[in-house]
XYZ file of C-alpha atoms in Angstrom:
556
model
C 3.565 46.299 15.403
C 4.138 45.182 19.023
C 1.099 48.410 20.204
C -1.010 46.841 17.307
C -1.259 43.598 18.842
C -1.056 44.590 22.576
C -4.919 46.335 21.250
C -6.131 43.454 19.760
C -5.492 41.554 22.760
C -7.305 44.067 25.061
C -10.148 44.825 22.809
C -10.757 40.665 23.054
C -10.213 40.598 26.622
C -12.977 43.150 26.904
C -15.277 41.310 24.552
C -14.435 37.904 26.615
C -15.619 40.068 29.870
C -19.159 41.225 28.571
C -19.966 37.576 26.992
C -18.966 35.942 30.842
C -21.490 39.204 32.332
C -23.880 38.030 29.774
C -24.282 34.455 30.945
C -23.846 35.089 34.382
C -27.105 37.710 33.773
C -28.899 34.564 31.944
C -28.198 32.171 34.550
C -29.581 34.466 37.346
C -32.864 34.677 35.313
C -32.958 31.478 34.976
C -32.422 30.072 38.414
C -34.598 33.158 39.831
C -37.836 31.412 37.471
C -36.769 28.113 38.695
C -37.050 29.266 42.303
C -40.079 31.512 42.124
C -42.773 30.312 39.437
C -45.359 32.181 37.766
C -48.942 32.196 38.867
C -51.531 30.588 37.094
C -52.441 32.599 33.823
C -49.438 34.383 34.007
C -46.776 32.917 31.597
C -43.360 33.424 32.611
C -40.832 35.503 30.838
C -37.838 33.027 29.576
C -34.681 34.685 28.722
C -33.954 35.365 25.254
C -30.841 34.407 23.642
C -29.872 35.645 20.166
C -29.353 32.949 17.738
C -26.241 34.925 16.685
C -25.214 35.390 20.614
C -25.503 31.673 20.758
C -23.190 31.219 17.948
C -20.423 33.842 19.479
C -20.884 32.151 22.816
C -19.847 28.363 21.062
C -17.275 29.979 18.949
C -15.542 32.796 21.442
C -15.057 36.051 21.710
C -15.088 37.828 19.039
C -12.840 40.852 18.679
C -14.442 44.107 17.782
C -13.344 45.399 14.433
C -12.258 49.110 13.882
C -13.688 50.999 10.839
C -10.196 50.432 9.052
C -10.590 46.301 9.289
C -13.347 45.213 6.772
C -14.183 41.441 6.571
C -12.215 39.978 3.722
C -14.333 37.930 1.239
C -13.911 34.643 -0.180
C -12.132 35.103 -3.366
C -9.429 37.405 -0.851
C -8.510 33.984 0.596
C -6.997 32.666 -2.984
C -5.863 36.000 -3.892
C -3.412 35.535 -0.460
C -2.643 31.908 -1.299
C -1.674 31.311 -4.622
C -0.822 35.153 -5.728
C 2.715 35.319 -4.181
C 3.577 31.587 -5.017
C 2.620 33.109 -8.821
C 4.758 36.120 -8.242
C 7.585 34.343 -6.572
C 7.806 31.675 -10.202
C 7.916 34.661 -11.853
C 10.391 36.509 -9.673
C 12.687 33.189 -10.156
C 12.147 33.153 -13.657
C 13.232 36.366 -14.255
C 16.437 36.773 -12.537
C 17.461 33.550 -13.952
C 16.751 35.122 -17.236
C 18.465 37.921 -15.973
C 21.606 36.351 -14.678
C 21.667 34.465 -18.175
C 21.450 37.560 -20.510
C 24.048 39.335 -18.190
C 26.649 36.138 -17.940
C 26.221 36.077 -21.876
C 26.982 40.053 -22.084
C 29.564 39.998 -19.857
C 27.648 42.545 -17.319
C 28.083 40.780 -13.817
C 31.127 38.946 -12.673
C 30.786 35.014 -11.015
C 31.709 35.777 -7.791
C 28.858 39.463 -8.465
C 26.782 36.788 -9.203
C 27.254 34.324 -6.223
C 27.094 37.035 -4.073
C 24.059 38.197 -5.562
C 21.968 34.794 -5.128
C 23.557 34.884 -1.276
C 22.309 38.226 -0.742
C 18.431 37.696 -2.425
C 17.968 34.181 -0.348
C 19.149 36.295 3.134
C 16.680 38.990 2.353
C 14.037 36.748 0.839
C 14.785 34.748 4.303
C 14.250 37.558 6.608
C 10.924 39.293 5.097
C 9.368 35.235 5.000
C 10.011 35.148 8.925
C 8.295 39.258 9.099
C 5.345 37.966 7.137
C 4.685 34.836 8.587
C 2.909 36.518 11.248
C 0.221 38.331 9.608
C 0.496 36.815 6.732
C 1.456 33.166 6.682
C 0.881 32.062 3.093
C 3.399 35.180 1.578
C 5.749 34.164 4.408
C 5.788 30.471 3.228
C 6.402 31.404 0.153
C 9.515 33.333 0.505
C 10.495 31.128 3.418
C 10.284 28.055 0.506
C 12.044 30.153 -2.301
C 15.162 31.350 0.088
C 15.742 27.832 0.855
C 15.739 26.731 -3.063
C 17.522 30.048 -3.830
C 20.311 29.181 -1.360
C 20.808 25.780 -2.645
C 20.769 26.939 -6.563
C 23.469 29.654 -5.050
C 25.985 26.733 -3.815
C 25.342 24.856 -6.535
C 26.449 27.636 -8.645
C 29.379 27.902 -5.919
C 30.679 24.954 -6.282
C 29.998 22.910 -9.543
C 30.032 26.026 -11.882
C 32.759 28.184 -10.818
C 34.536 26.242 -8.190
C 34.744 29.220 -5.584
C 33.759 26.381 -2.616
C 35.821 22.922 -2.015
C 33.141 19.839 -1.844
C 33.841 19.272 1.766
C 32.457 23.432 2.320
C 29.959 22.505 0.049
C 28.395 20.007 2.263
C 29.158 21.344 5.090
C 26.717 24.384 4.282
C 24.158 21.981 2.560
C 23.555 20.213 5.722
C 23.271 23.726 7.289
C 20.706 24.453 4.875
C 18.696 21.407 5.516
C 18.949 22.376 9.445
C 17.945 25.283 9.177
C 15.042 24.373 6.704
C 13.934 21.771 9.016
C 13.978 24.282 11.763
C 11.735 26.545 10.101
C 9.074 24.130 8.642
C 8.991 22.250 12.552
C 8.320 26.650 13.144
C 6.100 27.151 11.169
C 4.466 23.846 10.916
C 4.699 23.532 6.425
C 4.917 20.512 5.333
C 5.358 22.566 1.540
C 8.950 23.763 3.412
C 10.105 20.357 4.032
C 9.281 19.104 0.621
C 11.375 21.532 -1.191
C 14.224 20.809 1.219
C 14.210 16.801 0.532
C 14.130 18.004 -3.565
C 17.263 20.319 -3.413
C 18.685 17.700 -0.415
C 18.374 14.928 -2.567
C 19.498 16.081 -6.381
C 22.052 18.749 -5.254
C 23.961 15.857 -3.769
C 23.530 13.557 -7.020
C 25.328 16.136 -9.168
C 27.670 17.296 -6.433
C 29.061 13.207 -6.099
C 28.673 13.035 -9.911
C 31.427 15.325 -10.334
C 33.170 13.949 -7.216
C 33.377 10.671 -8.811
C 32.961 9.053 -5.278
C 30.256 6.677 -4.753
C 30.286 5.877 -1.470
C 30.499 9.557 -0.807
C 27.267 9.710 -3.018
C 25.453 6.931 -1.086
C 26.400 7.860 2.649
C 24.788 11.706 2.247
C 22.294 10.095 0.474
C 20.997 7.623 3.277
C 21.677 10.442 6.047
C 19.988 12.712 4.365
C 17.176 9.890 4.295
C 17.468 9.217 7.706
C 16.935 12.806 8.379
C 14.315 13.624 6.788
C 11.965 10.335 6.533
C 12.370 10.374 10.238
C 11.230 13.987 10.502
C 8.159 13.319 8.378
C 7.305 11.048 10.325
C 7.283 12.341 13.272
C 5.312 15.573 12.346
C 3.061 13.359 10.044
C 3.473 14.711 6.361
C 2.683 12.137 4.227
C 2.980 13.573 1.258
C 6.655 14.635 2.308
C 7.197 10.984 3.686
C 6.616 10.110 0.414
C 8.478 12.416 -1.525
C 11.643 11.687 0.510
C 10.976 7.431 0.295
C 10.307 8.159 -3.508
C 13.238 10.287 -4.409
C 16.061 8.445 -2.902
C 14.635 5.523 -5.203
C 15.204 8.013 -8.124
C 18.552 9.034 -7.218
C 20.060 6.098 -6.772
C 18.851 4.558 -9.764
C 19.454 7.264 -11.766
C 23.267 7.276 -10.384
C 23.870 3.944 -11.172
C 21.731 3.519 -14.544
C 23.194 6.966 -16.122
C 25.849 8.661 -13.935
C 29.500 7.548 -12.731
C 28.215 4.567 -10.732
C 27.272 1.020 -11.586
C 24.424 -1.955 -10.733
C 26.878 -3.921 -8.469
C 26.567 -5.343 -5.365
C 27.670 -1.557 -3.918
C 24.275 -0.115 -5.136
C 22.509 -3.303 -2.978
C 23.277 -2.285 0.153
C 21.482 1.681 0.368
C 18.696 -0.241 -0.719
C 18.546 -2.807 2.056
C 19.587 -0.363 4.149
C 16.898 2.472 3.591
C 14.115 -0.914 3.131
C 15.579 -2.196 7.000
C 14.980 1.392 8.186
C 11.132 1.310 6.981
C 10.592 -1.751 8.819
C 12.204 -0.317 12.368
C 10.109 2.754 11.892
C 6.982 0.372 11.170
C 8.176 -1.522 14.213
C 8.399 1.214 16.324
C 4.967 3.126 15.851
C 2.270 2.419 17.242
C 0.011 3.678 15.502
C -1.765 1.515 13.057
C -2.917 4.227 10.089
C 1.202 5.631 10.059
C 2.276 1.600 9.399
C -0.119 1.070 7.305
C 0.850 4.354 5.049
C 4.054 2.828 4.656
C 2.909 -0.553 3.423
C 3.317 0.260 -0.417
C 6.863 1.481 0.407
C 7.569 -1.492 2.108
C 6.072 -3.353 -1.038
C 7.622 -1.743 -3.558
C 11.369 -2.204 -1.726
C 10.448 -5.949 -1.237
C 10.061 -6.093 -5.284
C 13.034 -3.908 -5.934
C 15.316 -5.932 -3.774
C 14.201 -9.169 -5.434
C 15.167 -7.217 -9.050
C 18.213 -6.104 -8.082
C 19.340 -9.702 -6.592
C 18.227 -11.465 -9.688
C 20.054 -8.784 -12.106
C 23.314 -9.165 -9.640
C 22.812 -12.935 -9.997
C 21.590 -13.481 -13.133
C 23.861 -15.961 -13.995
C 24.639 -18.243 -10.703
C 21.106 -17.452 -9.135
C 20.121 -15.721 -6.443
C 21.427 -17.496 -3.144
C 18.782 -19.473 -0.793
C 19.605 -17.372 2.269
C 18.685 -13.725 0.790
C 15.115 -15.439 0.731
C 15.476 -17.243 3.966
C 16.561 -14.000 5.843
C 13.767 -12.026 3.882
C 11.116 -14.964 4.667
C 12.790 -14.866 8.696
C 12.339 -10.992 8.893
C 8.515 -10.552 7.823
C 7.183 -13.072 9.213
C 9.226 -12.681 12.500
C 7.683 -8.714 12.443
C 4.338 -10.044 11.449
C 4.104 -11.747 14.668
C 5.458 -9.657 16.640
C 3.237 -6.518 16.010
C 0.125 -5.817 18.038
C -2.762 -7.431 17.520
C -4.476 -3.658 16.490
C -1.748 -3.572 13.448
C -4.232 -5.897 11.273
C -3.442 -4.579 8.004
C 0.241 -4.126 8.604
C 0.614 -7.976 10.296
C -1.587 -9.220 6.405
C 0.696 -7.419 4.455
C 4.035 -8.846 5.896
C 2.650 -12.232 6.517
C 1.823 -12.316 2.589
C 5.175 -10.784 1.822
C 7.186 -13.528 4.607
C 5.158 -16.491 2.628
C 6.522 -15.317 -0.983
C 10.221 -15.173 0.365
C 9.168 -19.140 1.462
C 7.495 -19.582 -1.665
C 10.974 -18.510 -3.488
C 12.880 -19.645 -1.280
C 11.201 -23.549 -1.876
C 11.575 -23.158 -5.560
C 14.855 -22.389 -5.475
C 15.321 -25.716 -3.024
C 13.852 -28.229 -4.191
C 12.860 -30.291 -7.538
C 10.063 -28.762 -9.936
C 7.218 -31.223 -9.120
C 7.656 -31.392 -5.425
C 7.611 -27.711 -4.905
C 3.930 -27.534 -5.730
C 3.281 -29.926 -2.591
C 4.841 -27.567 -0.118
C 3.368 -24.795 -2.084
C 0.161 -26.536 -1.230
C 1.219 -26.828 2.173
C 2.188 -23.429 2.115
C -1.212 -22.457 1.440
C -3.232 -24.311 3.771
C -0.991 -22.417 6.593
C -1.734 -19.461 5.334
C -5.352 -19.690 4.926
C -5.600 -21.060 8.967
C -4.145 -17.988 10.231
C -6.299 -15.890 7.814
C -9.192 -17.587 9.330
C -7.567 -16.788 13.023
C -7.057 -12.979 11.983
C -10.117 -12.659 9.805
C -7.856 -11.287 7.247
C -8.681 -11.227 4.224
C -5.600 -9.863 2.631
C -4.286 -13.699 3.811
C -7.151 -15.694 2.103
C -6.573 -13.811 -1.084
C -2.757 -15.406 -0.982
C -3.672 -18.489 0.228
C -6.126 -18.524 -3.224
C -3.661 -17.779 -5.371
C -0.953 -20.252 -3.822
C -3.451 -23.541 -4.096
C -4.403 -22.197 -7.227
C -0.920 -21.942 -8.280
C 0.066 -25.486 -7.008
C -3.472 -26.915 -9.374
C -2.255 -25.555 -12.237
C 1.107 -26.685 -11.586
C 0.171 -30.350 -11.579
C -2.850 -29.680 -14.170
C -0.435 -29.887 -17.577
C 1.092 -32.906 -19.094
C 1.038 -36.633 -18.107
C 0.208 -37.638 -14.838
C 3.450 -40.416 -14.405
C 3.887 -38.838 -10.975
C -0.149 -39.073 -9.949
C 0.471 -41.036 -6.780
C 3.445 -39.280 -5.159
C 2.869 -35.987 -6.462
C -0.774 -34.760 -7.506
C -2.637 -37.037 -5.185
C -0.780 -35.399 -1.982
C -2.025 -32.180 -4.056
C -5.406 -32.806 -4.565
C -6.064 -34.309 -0.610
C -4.736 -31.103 0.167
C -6.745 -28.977 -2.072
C -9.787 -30.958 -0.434
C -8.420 -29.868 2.694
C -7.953 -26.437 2.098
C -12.260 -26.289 1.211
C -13.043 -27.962 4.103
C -10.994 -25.463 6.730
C -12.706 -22.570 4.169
C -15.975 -24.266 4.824
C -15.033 -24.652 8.969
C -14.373 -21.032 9.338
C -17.593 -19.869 7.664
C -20.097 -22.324 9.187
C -18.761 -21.515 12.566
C -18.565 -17.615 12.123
C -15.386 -16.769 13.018
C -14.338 -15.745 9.954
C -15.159 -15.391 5.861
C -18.562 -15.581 6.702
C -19.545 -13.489 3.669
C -18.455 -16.719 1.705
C -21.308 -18.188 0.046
C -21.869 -21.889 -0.092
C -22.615 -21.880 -3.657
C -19.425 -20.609 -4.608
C -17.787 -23.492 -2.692
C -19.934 -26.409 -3.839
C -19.106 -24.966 -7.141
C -15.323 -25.265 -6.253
C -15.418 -28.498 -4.508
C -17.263 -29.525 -7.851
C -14.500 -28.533 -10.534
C -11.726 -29.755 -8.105
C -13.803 -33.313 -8.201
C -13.564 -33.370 -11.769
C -10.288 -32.440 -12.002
C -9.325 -35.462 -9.590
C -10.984 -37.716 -11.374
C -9.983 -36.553 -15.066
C -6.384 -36.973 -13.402
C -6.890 -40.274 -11.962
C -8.090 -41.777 -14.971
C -5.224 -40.528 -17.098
C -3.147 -41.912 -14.910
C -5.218 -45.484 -15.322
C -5.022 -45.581 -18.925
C -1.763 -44.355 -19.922
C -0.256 -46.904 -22.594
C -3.787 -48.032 -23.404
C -4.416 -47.235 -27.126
C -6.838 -44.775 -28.161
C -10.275 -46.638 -28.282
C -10.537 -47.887 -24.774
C -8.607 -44.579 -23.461
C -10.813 -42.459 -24.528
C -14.101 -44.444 -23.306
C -12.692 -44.419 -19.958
C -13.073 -40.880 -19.349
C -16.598 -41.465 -20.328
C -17.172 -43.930 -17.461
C -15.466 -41.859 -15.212
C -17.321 -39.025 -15.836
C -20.658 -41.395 -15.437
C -19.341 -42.693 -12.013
C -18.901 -38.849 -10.774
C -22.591 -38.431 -12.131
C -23.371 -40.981 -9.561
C -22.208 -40.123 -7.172
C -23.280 -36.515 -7.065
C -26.983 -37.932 -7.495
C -25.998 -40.497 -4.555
C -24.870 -37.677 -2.218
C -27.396 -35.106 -3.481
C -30.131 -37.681 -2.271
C -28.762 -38.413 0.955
C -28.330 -35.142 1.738
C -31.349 -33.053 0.267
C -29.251 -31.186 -1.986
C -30.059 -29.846 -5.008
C -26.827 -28.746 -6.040
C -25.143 -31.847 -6.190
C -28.700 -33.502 -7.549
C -28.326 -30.926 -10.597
C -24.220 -31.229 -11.084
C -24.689 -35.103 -11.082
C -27.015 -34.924 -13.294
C -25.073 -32.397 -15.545
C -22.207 -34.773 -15.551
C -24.069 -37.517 -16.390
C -25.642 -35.600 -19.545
C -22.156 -34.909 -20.319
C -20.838 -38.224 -20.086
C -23.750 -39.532 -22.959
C -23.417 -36.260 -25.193
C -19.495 -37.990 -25.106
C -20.629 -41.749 -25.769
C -22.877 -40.932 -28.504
C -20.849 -38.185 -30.680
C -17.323 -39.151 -29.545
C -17.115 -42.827 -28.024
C -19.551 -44.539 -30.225
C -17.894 -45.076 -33.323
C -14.698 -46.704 -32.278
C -16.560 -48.733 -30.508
C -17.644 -52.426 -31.581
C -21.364 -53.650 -30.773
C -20.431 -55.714 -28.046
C -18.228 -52.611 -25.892
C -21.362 -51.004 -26.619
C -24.241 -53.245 -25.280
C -21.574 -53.731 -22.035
C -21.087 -50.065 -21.491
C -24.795 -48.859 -22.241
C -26.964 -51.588 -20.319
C -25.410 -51.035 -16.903
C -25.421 -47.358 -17.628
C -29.510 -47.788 -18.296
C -30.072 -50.259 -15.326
C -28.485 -47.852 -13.126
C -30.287 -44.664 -14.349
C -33.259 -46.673 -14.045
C -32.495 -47.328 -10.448
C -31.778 -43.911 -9.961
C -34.997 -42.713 -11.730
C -36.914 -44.537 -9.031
C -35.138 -42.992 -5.275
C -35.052 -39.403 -6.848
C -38.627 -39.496 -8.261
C -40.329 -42.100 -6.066
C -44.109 -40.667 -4.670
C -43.536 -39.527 -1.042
């Protein structure tokens, strides 16, 4: 093997020396008809490179091949990748089936069979490390299945026959996981390090099942966690990163839910635990594309913690200083990441403002939570518009929206200290919108339409409010003329500031509220109403629209 590649190596040190005699040759040509040009008439000779030369030269030398090595051809390349993966399942398959058919028979002994499994992972161990050199994928492969063999072995050690203690048991799992992690870091396989954090992760579950031992249970669990989430990250394997986030979610649940353990406050802490380590490592990169890959994990923990507080307080509530520390944490990371972390600084600003948003329901009365939600909103949406993030504005929409609707149901008693603080603010929060696309620095996209449109509908909420409030305890007739008027007088003044301003936007809205407040009078107003409410309400409503007639259509 070692004379084998000892040629190789020669025959493309030999090929490296003729390609460097090659361009040397070419560049004495070349600077010899630089030097010395052709007389007139005479066209000078340029050198002539092979397009396939050219394509050695940019690639390297290529090795010559002896009669014995024939290029392989496409199809040869799946052949060598998925054929022993196929052959190993079915190698797997079978001696399980045969290990069944001769425990049922009585053929093979436990400890026959133990030793068996031990013996099979070894070999399968040592030819993966042989192969891996000439032929990675097949050495992968058996790399993979001795490290899943070996586990299934102990298992069978341990839980079925009892040949091991637990403390031997673990003691040789972790030296499995070493030595797993030492050959995928090796040989660079992410697929290695993925079947390690499966057998890492459930061998332990059953293992502390039997045990009995929770804490025993959660400790390997998080370590094992540590180890291997840390790993992934450092080599980069996402889809092992995920894997090992995903699967210590599964465990644990499925210990509590189903096995020996229980949703108490014990199962809360490997939780908060494995959600504070996720932050450190977000914390500690640098990298803005590795943070942001572990944004959903750090979403989906945010949600789970919340689920597991409320089920662990459904009864008392869930105390104000889970959300204040939550609130404390994200935002206090949001600001302190780089300014390059964009997506990662949205994402935990967003996820700092719900633990405030919580945190203020759980604080204060119903109807004054929707001010500070408010509030709450108009903060977010300036420091959207200072990042440009748009992750921000899409929270800070859904917050004022949120504090609208809560003040848009029932009477409005409380108009004065509790939706009019709301609705100022609401204005507000249009006119910063407004600010940060007329000047450019952010949400430019924005078009005015869409906020004319929404300055429009939060005017007629206002108003529809407003009057409520006015006429509450009047009886029916006058009550429900007065939204009529109101909507007239916000016809007016649309058409007033659509005048002064050139605008046909608000000329067309005041004029659409204006049609709406006569389609009203006439099939909903006018029949509870006695002749004389009628000439007063429709003779200053004609003297006016005759006043307005003449400034909007006056000749210029």
């Amino acid at each position: 093997m070692e004379r084998e590649e000892l040629e190789r190596l020669e025959r493309r040190v030999g090929s490296l020396e003729r390609e460097l005699n090659l361009v040397k040759i070419q560049l004495m040509k070349a600077k010899h008809g630089a030097d010395d040009p052709a007389p007139v008439g005479q066209q000078k000779e340029k050198p002539h490179v092979n397009k396939s030369d050219a394509v050695q030269l940019a690639q390297g030398p290529v090795p010559a091949k002896s009669n014995a090595e024939k290029p392989k051809e496409a199809f040869d390349f799946s052949v060598e990748r998925w054929l022993p993966k196929v052959f190993l399942f079915v190698l797997l398959i079978g001696s399980v089936w045969g290990f069944m058919a001769a425990s049922q028979n009585g053929w093979l002994t436990p400890g026959f069979r133990v030793l068996t499994g031990a013996v099979v992972s070894i070999a399968m161990f040592i030819l993966g490390e042989r192969y891996s050199k000439d032929q990675r994928k097949l050495g992968i492969t058996l790399l993979s299945g001795s490290i899943v063999l070996a586990i299934i072995t102990l298992f069978s050690a341990n839980i079925l026959y009892g040949f091991i203690p637990g403390v031997v048991t673990n003691l040789l799992l972790l030296l499995l996981i070493l030595t797993g992690l030492w050959v995928s870091h090796k040989h660079a396989s992410q697929l290695i390090l993925c079947l390690i954090g499966v057998g890492a992760y459930l061998f332990p579950f059953i293992f502390a099942g039997d045990a009995r031992s929770e804490w025993l249970f959660y400790g390997y669990q998080l370590l094992m966690f540590f180890v291997l989430v840390t790993f992934s990250t450092w080599k980069r394997y996402r889809i092992a990163w995920n894997i090992h986030y995903y699967l210590l979610y599964f465990t644990l649940f499925f210990f509590a839910a189903f096995g020996v353990g229980q949703i108490t406050f014990t199962i809360l802490i490997p939780f908060a635990i494995q959600h504070a380590y996720i932050l450190l490592l977000i914390v500690l990169n640098r990298n803005e594309r590795v943070s942001a890959e572990m944004i959903p994990a750090v979403v989906s923990g945010t949600f789970i913690l919340l689920a597991l507080l409320n089920d662990l307080y459904a009864l008392t509530g869930i105390p104000l200083y889970y959300y204040a520390i939550f609130a404390a944490v994200y935002i206090g990371i949001s600001f302190l990441e780089p300014a390059e972390k964009k997506k990662t600084k949205d994402v935990l600003l967003v996820l700092g403002f719900l633990h405030v948003l919580l945190f203020i329901f759980g604080w204060l009365d119903y109807d004054w939570t929707f001010i500070l939600v408010a509030l709450q909103a108009m903060a977010l949406l300036w420091l959207a518009g200072k990042r440009k993030s748009h992750i921000s504005l899409a929270g800070s929409i859904i917050l004022i929206l949120y504090a609208l609707l809560g003040v848009g149901f029932g009477p409005s008693y409380d108009f004065l200290s509790v939706e009019l603080p709301i609705f100022l603010i609401v204005f507000g929060y249009l006119y910063l919108l407004d600010h940060f696309r007329k000047t450019g620095a952010a949400f430019s996209w924005i078009p005015v339409i869409l906020l004319k449109s929404a300055l429009t509908i939060i005017a007629f909420s206002f108003v529809m409010r407003a009057t409520d409030f006015t006429v509450i305890g009047w009886e029916y007739t006058p009550r429900t003329t007065a939204f009529t008027v109101a909507i007239a007088i916000l016809s007016i003044v649309y058409l007033v500031v659509g005048e002064s301003r050139k605008d046909a936007f608000y000329r067309w809205a005041g004029i659409g509220f204006l049609a709406l407040a006569l389609l009203k009078f006439f099939f909903a107003d006018l029949v509870f109403l006695d002749f004389t409410i009628r000439a007063m309400i429709l003779i200053p409503i004609g003297i006016v629209g005759l006043i307005l007639s003449r400034i909007l259509y006056k000749k210029r």
